[in-house]
Short mmCIF file of C-alpha atoms in Angstrom, two decimals:
data_model
loop_
_atom_site.label_atom_id
_atom_site.label_comp_id
_atom_site.label_asym_id
_atom_site.label_seq_id
_atom_site.Cartn_x
_atom_site.Cartn_y
_atom_site.Cartn_z
CA MET A 25 -54.17 67.34 39.41
CA GLN A 26 -51.38 65.00 38.44
CA PHE A 27 -49.04 65.53 35.52
CA MET A 28 -46.64 63.02 34.09
CA CYS A 29 -43.36 64.56 32.92
CA LEU A 30 -41.60 62.15 30.58
CA ILE A 31 -37.93 62.90 30.08
CA TYR A 32 -36.61 62.20 26.59
CA SER A 33 -33.04 62.64 25.46
CA ALA A 34 -30.66 61.11 22.95
CA PRO A 35 -28.15 58.66 24.36
CA ASN A 36 -24.75 60.29 24.79
CA SER A 37 -26.20 63.80 24.73
CA GLY A 38 -25.63 65.96 27.75
CA PRO A 39 -22.64 65.86 30.12
CA LYS A 40 -20.45 62.76 30.11
CA PRO A 41 -20.09 60.80 33.35
CA GLY A 42 -16.82 61.60 35.08
CA THR A 43 -16.69 65.25 33.96
CA PRO A 44 -17.30 68.19 36.35
CA GLU A 45 -20.32 69.10 34.19
CA PHE A 46 -21.83 65.69 34.91
CA GLY A 47 -21.49 66.35 38.64
CA MET A 48 -23.36 69.63 38.21
CA PHE A 49 -26.00 67.87 36.12
CA MET A 50 -26.62 65.22 38.76
CA LYS A 51 -26.71 67.86 41.46
CA GLY A 52 -29.29 69.67 39.33
CA TYR A 53 -31.53 66.61 39.52
CA GLY A 54 -31.03 66.35 43.27
CA ASP A 55 -31.93 70.02 43.68
CA PHE A 56 -34.98 69.71 41.44
CA THR A 57 -36.27 66.74 43.41
CA GLN A 58 -35.75 68.65 46.66
CA THR A 59 -37.62 71.64 45.21
CA VAL A 60 -40.70 69.70 44.05
CA LYS A 61 -40.80 67.83 47.33
CA ALA A 62 -40.51 71.08 49.33
CA ASP A 63 -43.26 72.64 47.20
CA GLY A 64 -45.47 69.61 47.82
CA LYS A 65 -45.63 68.72 44.13
CA PHE A 66 -43.70 65.44 44.08
CA VAL A 67 -45.66 62.20 43.71
CA ALA A 68 -43.02 59.95 42.14
CA GLY A 69 -39.94 60.12 39.98
CA ASP A 70 -37.25 57.79 38.71
CA ALA A 71 -34.54 57.38 36.16
CA LEU A 72 -34.85 54.43 33.79
CA GLN A 73 -32.12 52.14 32.57
CA GLY A 74 -31.09 52.41 28.92
CA ALA A 75 -33.52 51.56 26.16
CA ASP A 76 -31.33 48.58 25.23
CA THR A 77 -32.65 46.90 28.38
CA ALA A 78 -36.27 47.15 27.28
CA THR A 79 -38.52 44.11 27.15
CA THR A 80 -42.06 44.12 25.84
CA VAL A 81 -44.72 41.78 27.08
CA SER A 82 -47.96 41.01 25.27
CA VAL A 83 -50.62 38.45 26.03
CA ARG A 84 -52.25 36.77 23.07
CA ALA A 85 -54.73 33.94 23.38
CA GLY A 86 -54.13 33.93 27.10
CA LYS A 87 -50.42 33.39 26.69
CA ALA A 88 -47.79 35.93 27.69
CA GLU A 89 -45.07 36.58 25.16
CA THR A 90 -42.02 38.64 25.93
CA ILE A 91 -39.56 40.07 23.45
CA ASP A 92 -36.45 42.25 23.60
CA GLY A 93 -36.97 45.87 22.72
CA PRO A 94 -38.04 47.95 20.96
CA PHE A 95 -34.85 49.74 21.86
CA ALA A 96 -35.39 53.12 20.29
CA GLU A 97 -38.50 54.52 18.71
CA THR A 98 -36.68 57.71 17.77
CA LYS A 99 -33.23 59.07 18.36
CA GLU A 100 -34.43 60.28 21.75
CA GLN A 101 -35.27 57.72 24.36
CA LEU A 102 -37.39 57.81 27.47
CA GLY A 103 -34.83 58.16 30.23
CA GLY A 104 -36.95 58.84 33.30
CA TYR A 105 -40.05 60.52 34.62
CA TYR A 106 -41.55 62.70 37.34
CA LEU A 107 -45.14 62.43 38.43
CA LEU A 108 -46.07 65.88 39.83
CA ASP A 109 -49.16 67.16 41.57
CA CYS A 110 -49.77 70.66 40.14
CA THR A 111 -52.69 73.02 40.02
CA ASP A 112 -52.72 73.21 36.22
CA MET A 113 -50.75 72.54 33.04
CA ASP A 114 -49.02 75.92 33.22
CA GLU A 115 -47.60 75.13 36.61
CA ALA A 116 -46.55 71.65 35.47
CA LEU A 117 -44.74 73.14 32.48
CA LYS A 118 -42.96 75.63 34.77
CA TYR A 119 -41.62 72.74 36.82
CA ALA A 120 -40.86 70.61 33.75
CA ALA A 121 -38.62 73.41 32.47
CA MET A 122 -36.57 73.05 35.65
CA ILE A 123 -35.71 69.40 34.91
CA PRO A 124 -32.01 69.41 33.94
CA SER A 125 -32.47 67.26 30.82
CA SER A 126 -34.79 69.91 29.31
CA GLU A 127 -31.64 71.79 28.27
CA PHE A 128 -30.55 69.18 25.69
CA GLY A 129 -33.47 66.76 25.53
CA ARG A 130 -37.16 67.41 25.86
CA ILE A 131 -39.81 66.86 28.50
CA GLU A 132 -43.22 65.64 27.45
CA VAL A 133 -45.88 66.72 29.95
CA ARG A 134 -49.26 64.98 30.02
CA PRO A 135 -52.13 65.31 32.46
CA VAL A 136 -53.04 62.09 34.22
CA MET A 137 -56.52 60.91 33.28
CA VAL A 138 -59.13 61.49 35.99
CA TRP A 139 -61.99 59.02 35.90
CA ASP A 140 -65.49 60.16 36.85
CA THR A 141 -66.70 58.02 39.69
CA MET B 17 -44.58 8.69 23.73
CA LEU B 18 -41.46 10.74 23.27
CA PRO B 19 -40.54 13.04 26.12
CA PRO B 20 -41.41 16.68 25.32
CA LEU B 21 -38.56 18.68 23.84
CA SER B 22 -36.73 21.00 26.18
CA THR B 23 -36.63 24.70 25.37
CA GLU B 24 -32.97 24.36 24.44
CA GLN B 25 -33.80 21.59 21.98
CA VAL B 26 -36.62 23.59 20.42
CA ILE B 27 -34.38 26.61 20.11
CA GLU B 28 -31.59 24.53 18.61
CA ARG B 29 -33.98 23.01 16.11
CA THR B 30 -35.60 26.34 15.21
CA VAL B 31 -32.24 27.97 14.82
CA ARG B 32 -30.93 25.16 12.62
CA GLU B 33 -34.07 25.12 10.50
CA GLU B 34 -34.65 28.84 10.27
CA TRP B 35 -31.15 30.29 10.49
CA GLY B 36 -30.62 30.53 6.73
CA ARG B 37 -34.02 32.01 6.03
CA ILE B 38 -33.78 34.59 8.83
CA LEU B 39 -30.19 35.51 8.08
CA ALA B 40 -30.85 35.87 4.36
CA SER B 41 -33.81 38.11 5.05
CA LEU B 42 -31.80 40.24 7.49
CA VAL B 43 -28.94 40.61 5.04
CA SER B 44 -31.24 41.69 2.25
CA GLY B 45 -32.20 44.78 4.27
CA LEU B 46 -28.92 45.46 6.06
CA ASN B 47 -26.48 44.65 3.26
CA ASP B 48 -24.04 43.61 5.93
CA LEU B 49 -23.53 39.91 6.54
CA GLN B 50 -21.38 40.35 9.64
CA LEU B 51 -23.85 42.72 11.31
CA ALA B 52 -26.78 40.47 10.41
CA GLU B 53 -25.03 37.43 11.83
CA ASP B 54 -23.98 39.16 15.05
CA CYS B 55 -27.51 40.40 15.66
CA LEU B 56 -29.10 37.04 14.93
CA GLN B 57 -26.63 35.40 17.30
CA GLU B 58 -27.64 37.84 20.05
CA ALA B 59 -31.30 37.20 19.33
CA VAL B 60 -30.73 33.47 19.77
CA ILE B 61 -29.08 34.05 23.14
CA SER B 62 -32.00 36.24 24.18
CA ALA B 63 -34.46 33.59 22.99
CA LEU B 64 -32.98 31.09 25.45
CA ASP B 65 -33.91 33.45 28.24
CA HIS B 66 -37.37 34.57 27.10
CA TRP B 67 -38.58 31.25 25.75
CA GLY B 68 -37.24 29.47 28.78
CA LYS B 69 -39.48 31.59 31.01
CA ASN B 70 -42.62 31.97 28.91
CA GLY B 71 -42.55 29.07 26.52
CA LEU B 72 -42.39 29.41 22.77
CA PRO B 73 -43.73 32.53 21.09
CA ARG B 74 -46.42 32.19 18.42
CA SER B 75 -43.82 32.33 15.70
CA PRO B 76 -40.29 31.58 16.89
CA SER B 77 -38.72 32.70 13.63
CA ALA B 78 -40.67 35.99 13.55
CA TRP B 79 -39.61 36.56 17.14
CA LEU B 80 -35.96 35.97 16.26
CA ILE B 81 -35.96 38.24 13.24
CA THR B 82 -37.74 41.03 15.14
CA VAL B 83 -35.22 40.94 17.97
CA ALA B 84 -32.33 40.69 15.51
CA ARG B 85 -33.60 43.77 13.66
CA ARG B 86 -33.97 45.67 16.92
CA LYS B 87 -30.42 44.78 17.89
CA ALA B 88 -29.28 45.95 14.48
CA LEU B 89 -31.13 49.23 14.89
CA ASP B 90 -29.48 49.71 18.25
CA LYS B 91 -26.02 48.91 16.91
CA LEU B 92 -26.40 51.15 13.87
CA ARG B 93 -27.50 54.05 16.09
CA ARG B 94 -24.38 53.72 18.18
CA ALA B 95 -22.11 53.27 15.19
CA GLN B 96 -19.51 55.88 14.33
CA ASN B 97 -20.65 56.20 10.75
CA PHE B 98 -24.25 56.80 11.80
CA ALA B 99 -24.95 59.15 8.88
CA ARG B 100 -23.85 56.66 6.24
CA LYS B 101 -26.25 54.07 7.62
CA GLU B 102 -29.37 56.22 7.20
CA ASN B 103 -30.89 53.93 4.58
CA GLU B 104 -30.55 50.85 6.73
CA ILE B 105 -31.92 52.68 9.78
CA ALA B 106 -34.87 53.99 7.79
CA TYR B 107 -35.53 50.45 6.57
CA LEU B 108 -35.46 49.04 10.09
CA LEU B 109 -37.63 51.83 11.48
CA GLU B 110 -40.21 51.24 8.83
CA LEU B 111 -40.39 47.61 9.93
CA GLU B 112 -40.55 48.68 13.58
CA ASN B 113 -43.46 51.02 13.03
CA ARG B 114 -45.89 48.37 11.91
CA PRO B 115 -48.91 47.47 14.06
CA LEU B 116 -47.97 45.72 17.27
CA ASP B 117 -48.84 42.19 16.27
CA ASP B 118 -47.28 42.17 12.80
CA PRO B 119 -43.70 41.62 13.85
CA MET B 120 -44.72 38.81 16.17
CA THR B 121 -46.35 36.70 13.48
CA GLU B 122 -44.87 37.96 10.22
CA THR B 123 -43.98 35.65 7.38
CA ILE B 124 -40.32 36.08 6.63
CA PRO B 125 -39.63 36.72 2.95
CA ASP B 126 -37.39 34.04 1.52
CA LYS B 127 -34.07 35.48 0.38
CA ARG B 128 -32.06 32.29 0.66
CA LEU B 129 -31.60 31.99 -3.06
CA GLU B 130 -30.01 35.45 -3.24
CA MET B 131 -27.84 34.45 -0.31
CA ILE B 132 -26.54 31.18 -1.75
CA PHE B 133 -25.61 32.86 -5.02
CA THR B 134 -23.58 35.34 -2.99
CA CYS B 135 -21.91 32.58 -0.95
CA CYS B 136 -21.02 30.68 -4.13
CA HIS B 137 -19.83 33.74 -6.03
CA PRO B 138 -16.93 32.89 -8.38
CA ALA B 139 -14.78 35.62 -6.76
CA LEU B 140 -14.52 33.44 -3.66
CA GLU B 141 -12.28 30.40 -3.26
CA ARG B 142 -14.10 27.09 -3.55
CA LYS B 143 -13.42 26.10 0.06
CA SER B 144 -14.65 29.50 1.24
CA GLN B 145 -17.81 29.07 -0.82
CA VAL B 146 -18.44 25.77 0.91
CA ALA B 147 -17.70 27.13 4.40
CA LEU B 148 -19.79 30.25 3.91
CA THR B 149 -22.72 28.27 2.53
CA LEU B 150 -22.65 25.98 5.56
CA ARG B 151 -22.31 28.88 7.95
CA THR B 152 -24.94 31.23 6.53
CA LEU B 153 -27.52 28.88 5.05
CA GLY B 154 -26.89 25.77 7.05
CA GLY B 155 -26.51 27.54 10.37
CA LEU B 156 -23.50 25.36 11.27
CA SER B 157 -21.12 26.92 13.74
CA THR B 158 -17.57 27.74 12.69
CA ASP B 159 -16.35 24.99 15.01
CA GLU B 160 -18.64 22.44 13.40
CA ILE B 161 -17.46 23.41 9.93
CA ALA B 162 -13.84 23.29 11.03
CA ALA B 163 -14.35 19.83 12.54
CA ALA B 164 -16.02 18.55 9.39
CA PHE B 165 -13.09 19.66 7.26
CA LEU B 166 -10.43 18.78 9.84
CA ASP B 167 -9.37 22.41 10.03
CA LYS B 168 -8.43 24.37 13.10
CA PRO B 169 -11.41 26.47 14.29
CA ALA B 170 -9.20 29.57 14.23
CA SER B 171 -8.20 29.14 10.59
CA MET B 172 -11.78 28.34 9.58
CA GLN B 173 -12.88 31.48 11.41
CA LYS B 174 -10.27 33.46 9.51
CA ARG B 175 -11.39 32.00 6.20
CA ILE B 176 -15.04 32.83 6.82
CA THR B 177 -14.23 36.34 8.02
CA ARG B 178 -12.06 36.92 4.96
CA ALA B 179 -14.83 35.72 2.66
CA LYS B 180 -17.32 38.07 4.31
CA GLN B 181 -14.91 40.97 3.91
CA GLN B 182 -14.43 40.05 0.27
CA ILE B 183 -18.18 40.20 -0.24
CA ALA B 184 -18.41 43.56 1.55
CA ARG B 185 -15.39 45.18 -0.09
CA GLY B 186 -15.95 43.69 -3.51
CA GLY B 187 -19.55 44.86 -3.43
CA ILE B 188 -20.75 41.38 -4.32
CA PRO B 189 -24.52 41.88 -4.40
CA TYR B 190 -27.07 39.75 -2.59
CA GLU B 191 -29.12 38.87 -5.62
CA VAL B 192 -30.06 36.16 -8.06
CA PRO B 193 -27.86 36.60 -11.16
CA GLN B 194 -29.22 37.94 -14.43
CA ASP B 195 -30.78 35.40 -16.79
CA ALA B 196 -27.69 35.23 -18.97
CA ASP B 197 -25.45 34.31 -16.03
CA LEU B 198 -28.00 32.16 -14.24
CA PRO B 199 -27.18 28.70 -15.68
CA GLU B 200 -23.45 29.03 -15.02
CA ARG B 201 -23.92 30.49 -11.54
CA THR B 202 -26.53 27.85 -10.69
CA SER B 203 -24.15 25.14 -11.73
CA ALA B 204 -21.54 26.64 -9.37
CA VAL B 205 -24.07 26.54 -6.53
CA LEU B 206 -24.96 22.93 -7.30
CA SER B 207 -21.33 21.87 -7.41
CA VAL B 208 -20.75 23.44 -3.97
CA LEU B 209 -23.74 21.50 -2.62
CA TYR B 210 -22.47 18.29 -4.22
CA LEU B 211 -19.05 18.88 -2.73
CA ILE B 212 -20.59 19.26 0.72
CA PHE B 213 -22.51 16.04 0.18
CA ASN B 214 -19.42 14.14 -0.93
CA GLU B 215 -17.41 15.44 2.01
CA GLY B 216 -20.02 13.82 4.19
CA TYR B 217 -20.38 10.72 2.07
CA SER B 218 -16.77 9.73 1.72
CA ALA B 219 -15.66 8.36 5.04
CA ASN B 220 -12.11 9.46 4.29
CA SER B 221 -11.58 11.75 7.20
CA GLY B 222 -13.23 13.35 10.17
CA THR B 223 -15.51 11.62 12.61
CA ALA B 224 -18.24 9.54 11.06
CA VAL B 225 -21.07 11.31 12.87
CA LEU B 226 -20.14 14.80 11.75
CA ARG B 227 -19.55 13.59 8.25
CA SER B 228 -22.97 12.06 7.93
CA ASP B 229 -24.43 15.33 9.26
CA LEU B 230 -22.70 17.07 6.40
CA SER B 231 -24.45 14.86 3.84
CA GLY B 232 -27.77 15.43 5.56
CA GLU B 233 -27.11 19.15 5.53
CA ALA B 234 -26.27 19.06 1.80
CA ILE B 235 -29.52 17.23 1.10
CA ARG B 236 -31.47 19.75 3.17
CA LEU B 237 -29.89 22.70 1.36
CA THR B 238 -30.33 21.10 -2.05
CA ARG B 239 -33.97 20.44 -1.22
CA ILE B 240 -34.39 24.15 -0.49
CA ILE B 241 -32.58 25.22 -3.65
CA ALA B 242 -34.48 22.75 -5.82
CA ALA B 243 -37.74 24.12 -4.39
CA LEU B 244 -36.62 27.70 -5.03
CA LEU B 245 -35.53 26.89 -8.60
CA PRO B 246 -38.43 24.67 -9.72
CA ASN B 247 -37.52 25.03 -13.41
CA ASP B 248 -33.94 23.88 -12.96
CA CYS B 249 -33.91 20.17 -13.79
CA GLU B 250 -30.33 19.75 -12.64
CA ALA B 251 -31.14 21.06 -9.15
CA ALA B 252 -33.83 18.37 -8.93
CA GLY B 253 -31.42 15.89 -10.49
CA LEU B 254 -28.79 16.64 -7.87
CA LEU B 255 -31.33 16.17 -5.09
CA ALA B 256 -32.34 12.80 -6.56
CA LEU B 257 -28.69 11.80 -6.94
CA MET B 258 -27.93 12.65 -3.31
CA LEU B 259 -30.98 10.80 -2.00
CA LEU B 260 -30.18 7.70 -4.05
CA HIS B 261 -26.53 7.68 -2.99
CA ASP B 262 -27.46 8.34 0.60
CA SER B 263 -29.95 5.48 0.61
CA ARG B 264 -26.93 3.15 0.68
CA ARG B 265 -25.24 4.88 3.59
CA ASN B 266 -25.83 2.07 6.11
CA ALA B 267 -24.99 -0.72 3.70
CA ARG B 268 -21.74 0.61 2.29
CA VAL B 269 -19.71 0.45 5.49
CA GLY B 270 -19.13 -2.71 7.49
CA PRO B 271 -19.09 -3.07 11.29
CA ALA B 272 -15.34 -2.38 11.41
CA GLY B 273 -15.68 0.72 9.25
CA GLU B 274 -14.58 -1.15 6.13
CA MET B 275 -15.97 -0.17 2.73
CA ILE B 276 -18.37 -2.65 1.15
CA ALA B 277 -18.63 -2.73 -2.65
CA LEU B 278 -22.04 -2.24 -4.27
CA GLU B 279 -21.80 -5.84 -5.41
CA ASP B 280 -21.59 -7.15 -1.84
CA GLN B 281 -23.96 -4.80 -0.08
CA ASN B 282 -26.96 -6.14 1.81
CA ARG B 283 -29.72 -4.49 -0.22
CA LYS B 284 -32.19 -4.93 2.61
CA ARG B 285 -30.23 -2.27 4.44
CA TRP B 286 -30.85 0.32 1.72
CA ASP B 287 -33.17 3.12 2.77
CA ARG B 288 -36.38 2.49 0.79
CA GLU B 289 -37.86 5.88 1.61
CA LYS B 290 -34.90 7.74 0.16
CA ILE B 291 -34.92 5.52 -2.92
CA GLN B 292 -38.63 6.13 -3.46
CA GLU B 293 -38.22 9.86 -3.13
CA GLY B 294 -35.18 9.96 -5.42
CA VAL B 295 -36.90 7.89 -8.08
CA ALA B 296 -40.08 9.98 -7.83
CA ILE B 297 -38.10 13.18 -8.36
CA LEU B 298 -36.36 11.64 -11.37
CA ASN B 299 -39.61 10.43 -12.91
CA GLU B 300 -40.96 13.94 -12.65
CA THR B 301 -37.81 15.65 -13.90
CA LEU B 302 -36.53 13.48 -16.74
CA PRO B 303 -39.45 14.12 -19.13
CA LYS B 304 -38.81 17.88 -18.91
CA GLN B 305 -36.39 19.58 -21.27
CA GLY B 306 -33.05 20.11 -19.58
CA ILE B 307 -31.31 16.80 -19.05
CA GLY B 308 -27.88 17.12 -17.46
CA PRO B 309 -25.10 15.14 -15.80
CA TYR B 310 -26.69 15.11 -12.33
CA GLN B 311 -29.92 13.64 -13.67
CA ILE B 312 -28.05 10.97 -15.64
CA GLN B 313 -25.92 10.01 -12.66
CA ALA B 314 -29.08 9.88 -10.57
CA ALA B 315 -30.70 7.66 -13.20
CA ILE B 316 -27.71 5.29 -13.05
CA SER B 317 -27.95 5.22 -9.27
CA ALA B 318 -31.69 4.56 -9.57
CA VAL B 319 -31.11 1.49 -11.77
CA HIS B 320 -28.93 0.00 -9.02
CA ALA B 321 -31.34 1.09 -6.30
CA GLN B 322 -34.28 -0.62 -7.98
CA SER B 323 -32.51 -3.81 -8.85
CA PRO B 324 -33.26 -6.64 -6.36
CA ALA B 325 -29.79 -8.19 -6.65
CA TRP B 326 -26.39 -7.47 -8.17
CA ASP B 327 -26.77 -10.21 -10.83
CA GLN B 328 -30.17 -8.86 -11.84
CA THR B 329 -28.79 -5.38 -12.59
CA ASP B 330 -29.95 -3.94 -15.92
CA TRP B 331 -26.44 -3.36 -17.29
CA THR B 332 -27.66 -2.53 -20.80
CA GLU B 333 -29.58 0.41 -19.34
CA ILE B 334 -26.56 1.50 -17.30
CA VAL B 335 -24.29 1.34 -20.37
CA ALA B 336 -26.76 3.49 -22.31
CA LEU B 337 -26.82 6.04 -19.49
CA TYR B 338 -23.02 6.17 -19.25
CA GLU B 339 -22.81 6.69 -23.01
CA LEU B 340 -25.21 9.60 -22.66
CA LEU B 341 -23.14 10.98 -19.78
CA LEU B 342 -19.94 10.56 -21.78
CA ALA B 343 -21.44 12.50 -24.69
CA MET B 344 -22.24 15.33 -22.26
CA GLN B 345 -19.10 15.13 -20.15
CA PRO B 346 -16.32 13.59 -22.21
CA SER B 347 -13.87 12.53 -19.52
CA PRO B 348 -11.68 9.51 -18.90
CA VAL B 349 -13.34 9.07 -15.51
CA VAL B 350 -16.74 8.56 -17.14
CA GLN B 351 -15.11 6.26 -19.67
CA VAL B 352 -13.70 4.04 -16.91
CA ASN B 353 -17.20 3.76 -15.44
CA LEU B 354 -18.63 3.00 -18.87
CA ALA B 355 -16.05 0.24 -19.38
CA VAL B 356 -16.96 -1.44 -16.09
CA ALA B 357 -20.66 -1.37 -17.06
CA VAL B 358 -19.80 -2.82 -20.49
CA SER B 359 -17.86 -5.64 -18.81
CA TYR B 360 -21.11 -6.81 -17.19
CA ALA B 361 -23.44 -5.97 -20.09
CA GLN B 362 -21.12 -7.65 -22.59
CA THR B 363 -17.72 -9.12 -21.73
CA PRO B 364 -14.60 -8.04 -19.83
CA ASP B 365 -12.73 -8.11 -23.17
CA ALA B 366 -15.14 -5.56 -24.69
CA ALA B 367 -14.53 -3.40 -21.62
CA LEU B 368 -10.75 -3.69 -22.00
CA THR B 369 -11.03 -2.36 -25.56
CA ILE B 370 -12.62 0.80 -24.12
CA MET B 371 -9.94 1.01 -21.44
CA GLU B 372 -7.23 1.03 -24.13
CA LYS B 373 -8.61 4.37 -25.33
CA VAL B 374 -8.43 5.74 -21.80
CA ALA B 375 -4.87 4.59 -21.05
CA THR B 376 -3.27 7.51 -22.86
CA ALA B 377 -5.41 10.22 -21.21
CA ALA B 378 -3.56 12.79 -19.16
CA LYS B 379 -3.20 11.98 -15.45
CA ILE B 380 -5.14 8.69 -15.78
CA GLN B 381 -2.07 6.73 -14.68
CA THR B 382 -2.24 8.45 -11.29
CA TYR B 383 -6.01 7.89 -10.98
CA GLN B 384 -6.46 5.05 -8.48
CA PRO B 385 -9.91 3.86 -9.69
CA TYR B 386 -8.49 3.39 -13.20
CA HIS B 387 -6.01 0.81 -11.92
CA ALA B 388 -8.57 -0.83 -9.65
CA ALA B 389 -10.96 -1.17 -12.62
CA MET B 390 -8.16 -2.53 -14.80
CA GLY B 391 -7.32 -5.11 -12.12
CA ASN B 392 -10.94 -6.19 -11.98
CA LEU B 393 -11.36 -6.40 -15.78
CA LEU B 394 -8.05 -8.17 -16.42
CA ALA B 395 -8.72 -10.72 -13.69
CA ARG B 396 -12.16 -11.48 -15.08
CA ALA B 397 -10.66 -11.79 -18.57
CA GLY B 398 -8.27 -14.40 -17.14
CA ARG B 399 -5.14 -12.19 -17.47
CA ILE B 400 -4.07 -12.81 -13.87
CA THR B 401 -0.46 -11.59 -13.99
CA GLU B 402 -1.43 -8.24 -15.51
CA ALA B 403 -4.35 -7.95 -13.11
CA LYS B 404 -1.97 -8.36 -10.18
CA VAL B 405 0.18 -5.46 -11.40
CA SER B 406 -2.90 -3.25 -11.79
CA PHE B 407 -4.10 -3.96 -8.26
CA GLU B 408 -0.61 -3.25 -6.94
CA ASN B 409 -0.65 0.09 -8.77
CA ALA B 410 -4.04 0.92 -7.31
CA ILE B 411 -2.90 0.08 -3.75
CA GLU B 412 0.24 2.14 -4.29
CA LEU B 413 -1.86 5.17 -5.27
CA SER B 414 -4.31 4.84 -2.40
CA GLU B 415 -3.76 7.07 0.63
CA ASN B 416 -6.60 5.70 2.68
CA ALA B 417 -6.28 2.72 4.97
CA GLN B 418 -9.87 1.51 4.47
CA GLU B 419 -9.48 1.78 0.73
CA ILE B 420 -6.26 -0.26 0.77
CA VAL B 421 -7.98 -3.06 2.72
CA PHE B 422 -10.83 -2.90 0.22
CA LEU B 423 -8.48 -3.20 -2.76
CA GLN B 424 -6.49 -6.00 -1.16
CA ASN B 425 -9.68 -7.97 -0.56
CA ALA B 426 -10.87 -7.39 -4.11
CA ALA B 427 -7.51 -8.52 -5.49
CA ARG B 428 -7.42 -11.63 -3.30
CA ARG B 429 -10.90 -12.66 -4.36
CA LEU B 430 -10.42 -12.12 -8.10
CA LEU B 431 -6.96 -13.56 -8.41
CA HIS B 432 -7.85 -17.02 -7.08
#
């Protein structure tokens, strides 16, 4: 069963780039990715660029319209994601708690919809 | 068929047309003119990119204001004084949280009236009022404003920045003044608009093209203000006055840039559409209570505009209008104009009797049109020697090359 772990954190929270803590933080992500891959749970995962780069597209009357933003729904922004293959929600939450940003941001975990065929 | 407009042209047009409305609406929620302007500027830059790729959105102005608000939200979040900006952030978030399609098609509330009263606040210098009005409501760039007033862009930039700071620090509100203050404040707004128009109308300085843009801009802004203040007869009167004056734009300057007197203008070159519109506005406004100097001046201009030839001018009507204006605005300048009208309605001698009363007024001796009028009246009364002296005085006082040529020609013609 697949679970989407959405990583939310406030901009400028967490270790600052260039500090030793930031190095540890990045290593934490590397280690986590290695772990989920080794455990056979990893499907996909990426970091996203800042919310100020967001563009929204909508199609109305057959015509695509794009617009800048929205940049920030709340103080916390979606910064990245992992798509994990876990046996159940409990296992997914166990892994989500290992994502480094969970210490100062929050991870939203949602099961991927399975369509009856 | 005209070639289709390029995206850049559409954006330029939308920005010029909608800038004031969008900016005014942004400011009313953000209470920060500089922030609002920066964000709108960024939205315009972004529009070039998005619209270039996908064509125009359903509502270009709604698109611009939505992006500008989002940029503002982003900037406020990053700002140092985040906590103090909670109200503005809450306001922006509330707008953000509407159903998806709302922001893309919303009707922007019109806050331009609030904005122009702020720009023309008496705490600001007159020139700053003019510059700020052109920048915020007219959407003219600082460079364009500087060029129109023959200022350096840097000093115009400084002036505009200073005015914005004055508004922010002085807590000048973005609102329509209370009823008691409204007539006086409205009259300040109208005089700023008239000043902008005259800057464009008098070919004294600056390049001709920019100058005529300035008059067009003044007419556009006055049209907006007159529509927003439908009960203000003087706002309508000013619009009529501008249209009637502007109808003569092409006829009042010769091929070499020389000024052509009303008397010698080719009336076929007057803009009939502008005349019709100006006269229609006057006909609608004059019967209402609230006659004022702009309406009377417009009425005088309308008499000329509707007269088929100089020698068919209804001078009796013009004299009556100047007398009304004089009663409202007792000034030697109006009296000089009255005298000239009397010289045609009656005789040059009758006009000279009026001029005798003016001669002792303060500063009149340094007022060039007084001497030019005296030269004209004396010459027509057959007092050639005195007329010559008056024309010489007028030429002496003139600082403008075109005007000097004009006076010399007038003198030459009348003195022979």
